[in-house]
Each structure stands twice: as C-alpha cells, then as structure tokens.
Amino acid sequence: MRNITWIGFLLIFLFLAACSADRLEEKASTEGAANDEGTDELILAIGSEPEEGFDPTLGWGRYGSPLFQSTLLTYNKDFEIAYDLAESYEVSDDGRIWTIHIRDDVKFSDGEALDAADVVFTFETAQQSASVVDLSNLKKVEAKDDFIVEMTLEEPDSTFIYTLVTTGIVPEHAYSEEYKENPIGSGPYELVQWDKGQQVIAEVNPHYYGKEPEFSKLTFLFLAEDAAFAAANAGGVDILSVPATFGNEEIKGMERVQLSSVDNRGVMLPFVPSGEETKDGRIIGNDVTADPAIREAMNIGIDRQALVEGVLNGFGTPAYSAADELPWWNEDTKIDDDNMDRAKKILTDAGWEMQDNGIRIKDGIEASFHLLYPSGDQVRQSLSLAFADRIEPLGIKAEPKGASWNEIEREMYSEPIMMGWGNHSPIEMYHLFSSNTRGIGYYNANYYANPQVDKYMNHALRATTQEEAYDWWKKAQWDGETGFSAKGDAPWVWLVNVDHIYFVNDRLEIGEQKVQPHGHGWPITDFILDWHWKE
C-alpha cells in the first residue's frame, strides 16, 4: 500500500463527503467498485483541470472530444473522417474553398437552434483569439444560408480538415468572456457545476441530436496522483488515469486498460552551427549537434526498448517519429538501434577522436552539451538521465539539467531539449520541420531546414485528397535518400511513445479506442456514447 499524505486523505474525505448517503452505501456494498451495474452515473479521474477552461476557440477539445460541444467532422477509431454537425462538404478544385452543409435539427443545451451563423462566429472568434487554434490561413468564413457555410483559405491546405475535426462550435447568442467557465454547446453532455480545483459535474444534454448516452451524469475529479489512486482503492472512481509508475499496481474491482499513443518524448537537437542570434539576443545553433555524425550516432546507439522497459516500466513503445502508427506515418523510418559499434565507427570516420577523458573532440570542439528537461517532469528527467548514460560510451557527454519553461525558451535554440509532441493531424510535422516555422515558439526551435522536405510538405498541403497528402507526408519523412526522420537528417532523437494507462471498473465496457494523442484533454471520452455496463 502506498504512503498517502494527509492532504491526499483530506481530498478523499472531501470527495466522499460530497457524495450522497445512498452512494456511500453502494460503495461499501461493492467493496471496491464505484458503481453497481445498472446505475447511470460515473466518476472519473482521467486528467488535469483545463487551465483555459472549456472554450474551443481557446483550444479546448484539441486533444480529444470537447464533450460539451459538437464539431463539424470527427474521427472514427481508424482515423477515418466521419460526419458530426456536418452532413456533407465539398472542396473546390483549387483546394481553397470549403463548402460545408450542416444539420438543420441541432439545438444547444439551452434549447436555442444552432445554425450557420454560429459556425461563422466560432471560426472568426477562434481566429481573433490568438490561441493555439491556428487559423492564420483562413481568409474568410461566410454563411451562404442558414445551414451552409463557406470557408475560403488564403492557400490550399489539406490539413484544414483536421481543424474541422477538433474545433467545437460555440453559440453566438450565449458567448462572453465567462464562456470558458460556463460553456453552452450541442455536445452529448452539458456542464452543470465546476468546483475549481476539485471537480466538474456534467449531465446529459436533453437537446442532443445524436445517440443517447448510457450515463446521465459524469463527475470528473481533479486529484493528485496518490489521492486519486487511494480514491480508486476505496471504490470511489470508475475510471482512473495513472502514470507509468502506477501501471503495475492492482485495484480490486478494476481492470488495467493500456492504450497505445503518439504521446512521444524525444531529444530535439539544434540543427545549425552557432554564430547567429535572435532579435532578442538568444543564441541560435550548436556546433556539436550540427554535425550529422553526432545526430546519426546517437540515433543508432540508443536502445529505445530499454528506455521503454526501464523508464516506462514497459508501458510504451519505441518512438521513431512524431507520428508513429498514424495514417500519415512512414513505417520505413524505423531504424535498427542499440548498435554501439556502428555508432562509434560513424563518429570515428567523421573525425571525432576519443580523448583520455572519454569525450570525443573534433576541430577543437568537445562532444559535450547540456540536455534540458522541464523541472518536475519525472518521466522526462528519467529519460534525460538514461539517454545521457547511454551515449556516454560513445564519447558524447550530455549533462541533464532541469529548468523552468521560461529558462528552456531562452536556451532551446542552442541546447538539446527533452520534448514531447503527439497530435492527430499531420500539420504538426509541418510545424516541426518546415523551414518556414524556424524559431516560431516551440515549433522547429532547432532551426531544421531541408529544401526537398519543404517541397514534399508543400505538395502535401496542396493535395486534393487525403490519400495523396499522406503519400507526400511520407516522402518528407524518408524518400529513400533524404527526409526529416532518423534515416535522413535526424534533427531529433525520438525515444518513446508513452502508453496511456487507465484503471476501469471491471463491469464497464468502454470499447476500442484510437491511438491516443499528447497528454492533454480527456481523449478517452472520444467514444463515450459507446460506453455501457457489461451484460
């Protein structure tokens, strides 16, 4: 049994005290399960409280179902595009005009009808919000009639379809600065109570147009990891999200569900030599990692499976790209790693000579650098330490250094960073590897550039079908001669994909899930309409 702090016990006590007497008796009788089969309420501890609230124009729903809002399109479990609010859509031959026909039977949770004006308002508001919702390529959006919307892009963009998948529609008549805390939407559930720092309570939207949910009430708890685990052991939670460090635990009345993900971790390597600075004086480039031999040797020498076993307790997979197992991933980017002899030869052949101190040197430059990771992130710290330990026999010295995000922002153009990505859109690859995005926020902070990769990605953006776009995205990763993967320019050392681990009431069926994104939002609720008690 884990040691639980008194704060954890206090949180659990507050949670239990908030339950009704009937519910407490129910818990006691089931000895470890929050619900008896047949009840229509669920208690979930599946992620953090959203800092920006529940406003899709500010990014809510970007990494999973917005739950309280509907989107125009959606994904099925195989990442095939399906309809939600939209009934159909067409794209002009030049790829710039998207015409979307929406349903005429949709109401918001306050009973007001949803029409094309709300769609226009949502996208215009998101564009003006300067948030993580990138609509810089949207030239204009117009309502052609009550249920037809026309969106015109500045440039063709095949990935715009993923914006339609992830952007929940908000009501023009009920939108204000307080919307993020009191959202009204047309999704399957409506938010009825938010006790900040403690819980969110949601109930079925009585006006929802789709399949009726099995569960009429959902309570989302925001607890520290130890406290949440203790609450589950006490029978107070139906679904619990846990980190890899808790993955091997057992909870009576619950089963472990291990979901594969593209929630990756890897080392971003400055791609260019030093010598330049940003306008605000931040150094650009690193003379060690700018050498292709250093980047290739680290990619080949690292043992990714050992990191999965040692750092993630087996709850993960080796990572080879930013998009492993997604439809636009090029599986030819897998490499044979854990080959120290080959890695050493690459370095020696490139002129990196081993010194008596165990660090290689070339042209007076030692193969040494800092490896930054965000302080307080245990997984990234452990990966950084393990990575440094693994590449030391190669004659490369990495000094792990915990830092705040502000500190990382000041040094990320010139020092390797233990980073993490994982989006359900190929536009993320463009952001990470296009020469047009160098130095823009965290995107392409290593200043990677390859004209052929740019050419392939521009073709992908201008493709008129998703299949055509996928082919170009795959070429950008590796075309047999070049690409941004480890087989090509190797601007990253991708290490692991972190499995998302849940403990689920053993009488609850949540069905098959798709590959999970980076660890934000509540992506496990994507298919909540299919959840039901087992027969």
PDB file of C-alpha atoms in Angstrom, residues 198-420:
ATOM      1  CA  GLN A 198     -11.956  19.786  -7.161  1.00  0.00           C
ATOM      2  CA  GLN A 199     -14.492  18.570  -9.719  1.00  0.00           C
ATOM      3  CA  VAL A 200     -16.662  19.129 -12.785  1.00  0.00           C
ATOM      4  CA  ILE A 201     -20.153  17.678 -12.951  1.00  0.00           C
ATOM      5  CA  ALA A 202     -21.772  17.067 -16.323  1.00  0.00           C
ATOM      6  CA  GLU A 203     -25.244  15.812 -17.188  1.00  0.00           C
ATOM      7  CA  VAL A 204     -26.809  14.648 -20.420  1.00  0.00           C
ATOM      8  CA  ASN A 205     -27.723  17.429 -22.808  1.00  0.00           C
ATOM      9  CA  PRO A 206     -31.520  16.988 -23.185  1.00  0.00           C
ATOM     10  CA  HIS A 207     -31.387  18.510 -26.670  1.00  0.00           C
ATOM     11  CA  TYR A 208     -28.598  16.325 -28.032  1.00  0.00           C
ATOM     12  CA  TYR A 209     -29.322  15.189 -31.587  1.00  0.00           C
ATOM     13  CA  GLY A 210     -27.215  12.017 -31.566  1.00  0.00           C
ATOM     14  CA  LYS A 211     -27.240   8.684 -29.805  1.00  0.00           C
ATOM     15  CA  GLU A 212     -28.424   8.959 -26.219  1.00  0.00           C
ATOM     16  CA  PRO A 213     -25.606   8.333 -23.721  1.00  0.00           C
ATOM     17  CA  GLU A 214     -25.902   5.373 -21.363  1.00  0.00           C
ATOM     18  CA  PHE A 215     -24.860   7.525 -18.410  1.00  0.00           C
ATOM     19  CA  SER A 216     -26.856  10.554 -17.347  1.00  0.00           C
ATOM     20  CA  LYS A 217     -24.249  12.071 -15.050  1.00  0.00           C
ATOM     21  CA  LEU A 218     -20.446  12.302 -15.106  1.00  0.00           C
ATOM     22  CA  THR A 219     -18.272  13.607 -12.287  1.00  0.00           C
ATOM     23  CA  PHE A 220     -14.681  14.480 -13.180  1.00  0.00           C
ATOM     24  CA  LEU A 221     -12.377  14.651 -10.160  1.00  0.00           C
ATOM     25  CA  PHE A 222      -9.157  16.658 -10.068  1.00  0.00           C
ATOM     26  CA  LEU A 223      -6.927  14.894  -7.558  1.00  0.00           C
ATOM     27  CA  ALA A 224      -3.207  14.467  -7.069  1.00  0.00           C
ATOM     28  CA  GLU A 225      -1.924  11.108  -8.307  1.00  0.00           C
ATOM     29  CA  ASP A 226      -1.629   9.488  -4.861  1.00  0.00           C
ATOM     30  CA  ALA A 227      -5.015  10.813  -3.768  1.00  0.00           C
ATOM     31  CA  ALA A 228      -6.717   9.633  -6.958  1.00  0.00           C
ATOM     32  CA  PHE A 229      -5.170   6.195  -6.593  1.00  0.00           C
ATOM     33  CA  ALA A 230      -6.351   5.986  -2.996  1.00  0.00           C
ATOM     34  CA  ALA A 231      -9.852   7.083  -4.018  1.00  0.00           C
ATOM     35  CA  ALA A 232      -9.957   4.290  -6.604  1.00  0.00           C
ATOM     36  CA  ASN A 233      -8.807   1.767  -3.999  1.00  0.00           C
ATOM     37  CA  ALA A 234     -11.614   2.995  -1.762  1.00  0.00           C
ATOM     38  CA  GLY A 235     -14.157   2.343  -4.510  1.00  0.00           C
ATOM     39  CA  GLY A 236     -14.730   5.993  -5.325  1.00  0.00           C
ATOM     40  CA  VAL A 237     -13.755   6.087  -9.007  1.00  0.00           C
ATOM     41  CA  ASP A 238     -14.964   4.248 -12.109  1.00  0.00           C
ATOM     42  CA  ILE A 239     -12.118   5.284 -14.419  1.00  0.00           C
ATOM     43  CA  LEU A 240      -8.691   6.366 -13.232  1.00  0.00           C
ATOM     44  CA  SER A 241      -5.786   7.639 -15.321  1.00  0.00           C
ATOM     45  CA  VAL A 242      -2.352   6.795 -13.904  1.00  0.00           C
ATOM     46  CA  PRO A 243       1.271   7.386 -14.931  1.00  0.00           C
ATOM     47  CA  ALA A 244       3.607   4.518 -15.790  1.00  0.00           C
ATOM     48  CA  THR A 245       4.901   4.457 -12.208  1.00  0.00           C
ATOM     49  CA  PHE A 246       1.462   3.221 -11.069  1.00  0.00           C
ATOM     50  CA  GLY A 247       0.915   0.929 -14.045  1.00  0.00           C
ATOM     51  CA  ASN A 248       1.827  -2.305 -12.295  1.00  0.00           C
ATOM     52  CA  GLU A 249      -0.470  -1.709  -9.342  1.00  0.00           C
ATOM     53  CA  GLU A 250      -3.657  -3.689  -8.800  1.00  0.00           C
ATOM     54  CA  ILE A 251      -7.033  -2.235  -7.810  1.00  0.00           C
ATOM     55  CA  LYS A 252      -9.802  -4.552  -6.692  1.00  0.00           C
ATOM     56  CA  GLY A 253     -12.841  -4.338  -8.931  1.00  0.00           C
ATOM     57  CA  MET A 254     -10.946  -2.581 -11.723  1.00  0.00           C
ATOM     58  CA  GLU A 255      -9.051  -3.747 -14.778  1.00  0.00           C
ATOM     59  CA  ARG A 256      -5.996  -2.139 -16.316  1.00  0.00           C
ATOM     60  CA  VAL A 257      -6.504  -0.700 -19.811  1.00  0.00           C
ATOM     61  CA  GLN A 258      -3.301   0.111 -21.678  1.00  0.00           C
ATOM     62  CA  LEU A 259      -3.780   2.364 -24.712  1.00  0.00           C
ATOM     63  CA  SER A 260      -1.107   2.946 -27.324  1.00  0.00           C
ATOM     64  CA  SER A 261      -0.326   6.567 -28.079  1.00  0.00           C
ATOM     65  CA  VAL A 262       1.608   9.033 -30.163  1.00  0.00           C
ATOM     66  CA  ASP A 263       2.356  10.883 -26.914  1.00  0.00           C
ATOM     67  CA  ASN A 264       6.054  10.907 -27.694  1.00  0.00           C
ATOM     68  CA  ARG A 265       9.250  12.026 -25.993  1.00  0.00           C
ATOM     69  CA  GLY A 266      12.473  12.766 -27.750  1.00  0.00           C
ATOM     70  CA  VAL A 267      15.561  14.971 -27.845  1.00  0.00           C
ATOM     71  CA  MET A 268      15.343  17.984 -30.133  1.00  0.00           C
ATOM     72  CA  LEU A 269      18.832  18.683 -31.493  1.00  0.00           C
ATOM     73  CA  PRO A 270      19.942  22.146 -32.651  1.00  0.00           C
ATOM     74  CA  PHE A 271      20.491  21.615 -36.364  1.00  0.00           C
ATOM     75  CA  VAL A 272      22.692  24.538 -37.360  1.00  0.00           C
ATOM     76  CA  PRO A 273      26.142  25.672 -36.151  1.00  0.00           C
ATOM     77  CA  SER A 274      26.369  28.533 -33.683  1.00  0.00           C
ATOM     78  CA  GLY A 275      27.033  32.066 -34.834  1.00  0.00           C
ATOM     79  CA  GLU A 276      23.639  33.733 -35.054  1.00  0.00           C
ATOM     80  CA  GLU A 277      21.230  35.204 -32.534  1.00  0.00           C
ATOM     81  CA  THR A 278      17.541  36.032 -32.448  1.00  0.00           C
ATOM     82  CA  LYS A 279      16.435  39.654 -32.346  1.00  0.00           C
ATOM     83  CA  ASP A 280      16.132  39.418 -28.566  1.00  0.00           C
ATOM     84  CA  GLY A 281      19.654  38.040 -28.160  1.00  0.00           C
ATOM     85  CA  ARG A 282      19.038  34.284 -27.825  1.00  0.00           C
ATOM     86  CA  ILE A 283      21.820  32.140 -29.272  1.00  0.00           C
ATOM     87  CA  ILE A 284      20.962  30.000 -32.285  1.00  0.00           C
ATOM     88  CA  GLY A 285      22.791  26.768 -33.079  1.00  0.00           C
ATOM     89  CA  ASN A 286      25.135  24.245 -31.504  1.00  0.00           C
ATOM     90  CA  ASP A 287      28.457  23.207 -33.044  1.00  0.00           C
ATOM     91  CA  VAL A 288      28.232  19.673 -31.687  1.00  0.00           C
ATOM     92  CA  THR A 289      24.711  18.664 -32.685  1.00  0.00           C
ATOM     93  CA  ALA A 290      25.063  20.474 -36.023  1.00  0.00           C
ATOM     94  CA  ASP A 291      27.361  17.632 -37.103  1.00  0.00           C
ATOM     95  CA  PRO A 292      25.313  14.912 -38.893  1.00  0.00           C
ATOM     96  CA  ALA A 293      27.585  12.191 -37.496  1.00  0.00           C
ATOM     97  CA  ILE A 294      26.714  13.145 -33.907  1.00  0.00           C
ATOM     98  CA  ARG A 295      22.996  13.046 -34.660  1.00  0.00           C
ATOM     99  CA  GLU A 296      23.196   9.755 -36.540  1.00  0.00           C
ATOM    100  CA  ALA A 297      25.379   8.072 -33.923  1.00  0.00           C
ATOM    101  CA  MET A 298      23.036   8.951 -31.080  1.00  0.00           C
ATOM    102  CA  ASN A 299      20.017   7.684 -33.024  1.00  0.00           C
ATOM    103  CA  ILE A 300      21.729   4.380 -33.777  1.00  0.00           C
ATOM    104  CA  GLY A 301      23.412   3.900 -30.409  1.00  0.00           C
ATOM    105  CA  ILE A 302      20.402   4.488 -28.177  1.00  0.00           C
ATOM    106  CA  ASP A 303      18.408   1.449 -27.039  1.00  0.00           C
ATOM    107  CA  ARG A 304      14.781   2.601 -27.255  1.00  0.00           C
ATOM    108  CA  GLN A 305      13.254  -0.628 -25.990  1.00  0.00           C
ATOM    109  CA  ALA A 306      15.471  -0.467 -22.903  1.00  0.00           C
ATOM    110  CA  LEU A 307      14.082   3.011 -22.206  1.00  0.00           C
ATOM    111  CA  VAL A 308      10.536   1.675 -22.508  1.00  0.00           C
ATOM    112  CA  GLU A 309      11.308  -1.070 -20.023  1.00  0.00           C
ATOM    113  CA  GLY A 310      13.486   0.919 -17.639  1.00  0.00           C
ATOM    114  CA  VAL A 311      11.777   4.312 -17.556  1.00  0.00           C
ATOM    115  CA  LEU A 312       8.178   3.491 -18.503  1.00  0.00           C
ATOM    116  CA  ASN A 313       8.014   0.100 -16.766  1.00  0.00           C
ATOM    117  CA  GLY A 314       7.117  -1.417 -20.128  1.00  0.00           C
ATOM    118  CA  PHE A 315       4.139   0.895 -20.671  1.00  0.00           C
ATOM    119  CA  GLY A 316       5.121   2.356 -24.003  1.00  0.00           C
ATOM    120  CA  THR A 317       6.729   1.688 -27.364  1.00  0.00           C
ATOM    121  CA  PRO A 318       9.948   2.802 -29.069  1.00  0.00           C
ATOM    122  CA  ALA A 319       9.436   6.050 -30.997  1.00  0.00           C
ATOM    123  CA  TYR A 320      10.840   6.722 -34.443  1.00  0.00           C
ATOM    124  CA  SER A 321       8.957   9.848 -35.495  1.00  0.00           C
ATOM    125  CA  ALA A 322       6.413  12.441 -34.415  1.00  0.00           C
ATOM    126  CA  ALA A 323       3.555  10.354 -35.821  1.00  0.00           C
ATOM    127  CA  ASP A 324       4.157   6.642 -35.243  1.00  0.00           C
ATOM    128  CA  GLU A 325       1.248   4.400 -36.304  1.00  0.00           C
ATOM    129  CA  LEU A 326      -0.873   7.273 -37.624  1.00  0.00           C
ATOM    130  CA  PRO A 327      -2.122   7.074 -41.239  1.00  0.00           C
ATOM    131  CA  TRP A 328       0.489   9.588 -42.475  1.00  0.00           C
ATOM    132  CA  TRP A 329       3.445   7.864 -40.784  1.00  0.00           C
ATOM    133  CA  ASN A 330       6.121   6.311 -42.995  1.00  0.00           C
ATOM    134  CA  GLU A 331       6.906   2.974 -41.380  1.00  0.00           C
ATOM    135  CA  ASP A 332      10.179   2.845 -43.319  1.00  0.00           C
ATOM    136  CA  THR A 333      11.518   5.383 -40.810  1.00  0.00           C
ATOM    137  CA  LYS A 334      12.051   2.629 -38.255  1.00  0.00           C
ATOM    138  CA  ILE A 335      15.747   2.128 -37.664  1.00  0.00           C
ATOM    139  CA  ASP A 336      17.876  -0.603 -36.128  1.00  0.00           C
ATOM    140  CA  ASP A 337      19.175   0.903 -32.913  1.00  0.00           C
ATOM    141  CA  ASP A 338      21.213  -0.362 -29.946  1.00  0.00           C
ATOM    142  CA  ASN A 339      24.239  -0.670 -32.209  1.00  0.00           C
ATOM    143  CA  MET A 340      27.130   0.900 -30.302  1.00  0.00           C
ATOM    144  CA  ASP A 341      29.861  -0.445 -32.570  1.00  0.00           C
ATOM    145  CA  ARG A 342      28.322   1.092 -35.670  1.00  0.00           C
ATOM    146  CA  ALA A 343      27.663   4.366 -33.841  1.00  0.00           C
ATOM    147  CA  LYS A 344      31.302   4.579 -32.704  1.00  0.00           C
ATOM    148  CA  LYS A 345      32.531   3.910 -36.246  1.00  0.00           C
ATOM    149  CA  ILE A 346      30.333   6.706 -37.616  1.00  0.00           C
ATOM    150  CA  LEU A 347      31.888   9.142 -35.163  1.00  0.00           C
ATOM    151  CA  THR A 348      35.463   7.980 -35.798  1.00  0.00           C
ATOM    152  CA  ASP A 349      35.022   8.113 -39.567  1.00  0.00           C
ATOM    153  CA  ALA A 350      33.685  11.665 -39.247  1.00  0.00           C
ATOM    154  CA  GLY A 351      36.818  12.800 -37.419  1.00  0.00           C
ATOM    155  CA  TRP A 352      35.578  12.722 -33.828  1.00  0.00           C
ATOM    156  CA  GLU A 353      38.585  11.414 -31.873  1.00  0.00           C
ATOM    157  CA  MET A 354      38.340   9.913 -28.396  1.00  0.00           C
ATOM    158  CA  GLN A 355      40.284  11.695 -25.663  1.00  0.00           C
ATOM    159  CA  ASP A 356      41.657  10.308 -22.406  1.00  0.00           C
ATOM    160  CA  ASN A 357      38.745  11.915 -20.535  1.00  0.00           C
ATOM    161  CA  GLY A 358      36.288   9.792 -22.512  1.00  0.00           C
ATOM    162  CA  ILE A 359      34.884  12.697 -24.539  1.00  0.00           C
ATOM    163  CA  ARG A 360      35.419  12.927 -28.269  1.00  0.00           C
ATOM    164  CA  ILE A 361      36.815  16.046 -29.892  1.00  0.00           C
ATOM    165  CA  LYS A 362      36.854  17.432 -33.423  1.00  0.00           C
ATOM    166  CA  ASP A 363      38.400  20.701 -34.633  1.00  0.00           C
ATOM    167  CA  GLY A 364      38.908  21.738 -31.010  1.00  0.00           C
ATOM    168  CA  ILE A 365      35.237  21.197 -30.095  1.00  0.00           C
ATOM    169  CA  GLU A 366      34.364  18.576 -27.489  1.00  0.00           C
ATOM    170  CA  ALA A 367      31.245  16.440 -27.994  1.00  0.00           C
ATOM    171  CA  SER A 368      29.545  17.854 -24.929  1.00  0.00           C
ATOM    172  CA  PHE A 369      26.277  19.718 -24.347  1.00  0.00           C
ATOM    173  CA  HIS A 370      23.559  20.383 -21.801  1.00  0.00           C
ATOM    174  CA  LEU A 371      20.328  18.402 -22.095  1.00  0.00           C
ATOM    175  CA  LEU A 372      17.427  20.436 -20.741  1.00  0.00           C
ATOM    176  CA  TYR A 373      14.180  18.995 -19.429  1.00  0.00           C
ATOM    177  CA  PRO A 374      11.250  20.661 -17.591  1.00  0.00           C
ATOM    178  CA  SER A 375      11.733  20.534 -13.840  1.00  0.00           C
ATOM    179  CA  GLY A 376       9.108  18.459 -12.081  1.00  0.00           C
ATOM    180  CA  ASP A 377       8.535  16.123 -15.042  1.00  0.00           C
ATOM    181  CA  GLN A 378       9.695  12.786 -13.674  1.00  0.00           C
ATOM    182  CA  VAL A 379       9.481  10.903 -16.975  1.00  0.00           C
ATOM    183  CA  ARG A 380      11.478  13.476 -18.911  1.00  0.00           C
ATOM    184  CA  GLN A 381      14.048  13.674 -16.130  1.00  0.00           C
ATOM    185  CA  SER A 382      14.459   9.898 -16.098  1.00  0.00           C
ATOM    186  CA  LEU A 383      14.689   9.753 -19.877  1.00  0.00           C
ATOM    187  CA  SER A 384      17.301  12.519 -19.856  1.00  0.00           C
ATOM    188  CA  LEU A 385      19.445  10.699 -17.313  1.00  0.00           C
ATOM    189  CA  ALA A 386      19.107   7.376 -19.143  1.00  0.00           C
ATOM    190  CA  PHE A 387      19.859   8.994 -22.502  1.00  0.00           C
ATOM    191  CA  ALA A 388      22.990  10.674 -21.120  1.00  0.00           C
ATOM    192  CA  ASP A 389      24.141   7.401 -19.594  1.00  0.00           C
ATOM    193  CA  ARG A 390      23.618   5.530 -22.843  1.00  0.00           C
ATOM    194  CA  ILE A 391      25.537   7.899 -25.114  1.00  0.00           C
ATOM    195  CA  GLU A 392      28.469   8.352 -22.713  1.00  0.00           C
ATOM    196  CA  PRO A 393      30.315   5.235 -24.037  1.00  0.00           C
ATOM    197  CA  LEU A 394      30.093   6.810 -27.499  1.00  0.00           C
ATOM    198  CA  GLY A 395      32.267   9.642 -26.235  1.00  0.00           C
ATOM    199  CA  ILE A 396      29.377  12.110 -26.146  1.00  0.00           C
ATOM    200  CA  LYS A 397      28.730  13.860 -22.848  1.00  0.00           C
ATOM    201  CA  ALA A 398      25.207  15.125 -22.182  1.00  0.00           C
ATOM    202  CA  GLU A 399      24.637  16.966 -18.905  1.00  0.00           C
ATOM    203  CA  PRO A 400      20.942  16.730 -17.898  1.00  0.00           C
ATOM    204  CA  LYS A 401      19.645  19.973 -16.461  1.00  0.00           C
ATOM    205  CA  GLY A 402      16.181  20.631 -15.048  1.00  0.00           C
ATOM    206  CA  ALA A 403      14.785  24.041 -15.956  1.00  0.00           C
ATOM    207  CA  SER A 404      11.603  26.076 -15.964  1.00  0.00           C
ATOM    208  CA  TRP A 405       9.811  26.550 -19.268  1.00  0.00           C
ATOM    209  CA  ASN A 406      10.949  30.180 -19.261  1.00  0.00           C
ATOM    210  CA  GLU A 407      14.537  29.017 -18.950  1.00  0.00           C
ATOM    211  CA  ILE A 408      14.013  26.413 -21.665  1.00  0.00           C
ATOM    212  CA  GLU A 409      12.611  29.067 -24.002  1.00  0.00           C
ATOM    213  CA  ARG A 410      15.785  31.104 -23.592  1.00  0.00           C
ATOM    214  CA  GLU A 411      18.075  28.172 -24.441  1.00  0.00           C
ATOM    215  CA  MET A 412      16.067  25.926 -26.766  1.00  0.00           C
ATOM    216  CA  TYR A 413      17.608  27.314 -29.966  1.00  0.00           C
ATOM    217  CA  SER A 414      21.103  26.323 -28.863  1.00  0.00           C
ATOM    218  CA  GLU A 415      20.794  23.381 -26.453  1.00  0.00           C
ATOM    219  CA  PRO A 416      19.165  19.933 -26.878  1.00  0.00           C
ATOM    220  CA  ILE A 417      15.765  19.705 -25.160  1.00  0.00           C
ATOM    221  CA  MET A 418      13.790  16.666 -23.971  1.00  0.00           C
ATOM    222  CA  MET A 419      10.483  17.498 -25.650  1.00  0.00           C
ATOM    223  CA  GLY A 420       7.148  15.843 -26.290  1.00  0.00           C
TER     224      GLY A 420
END
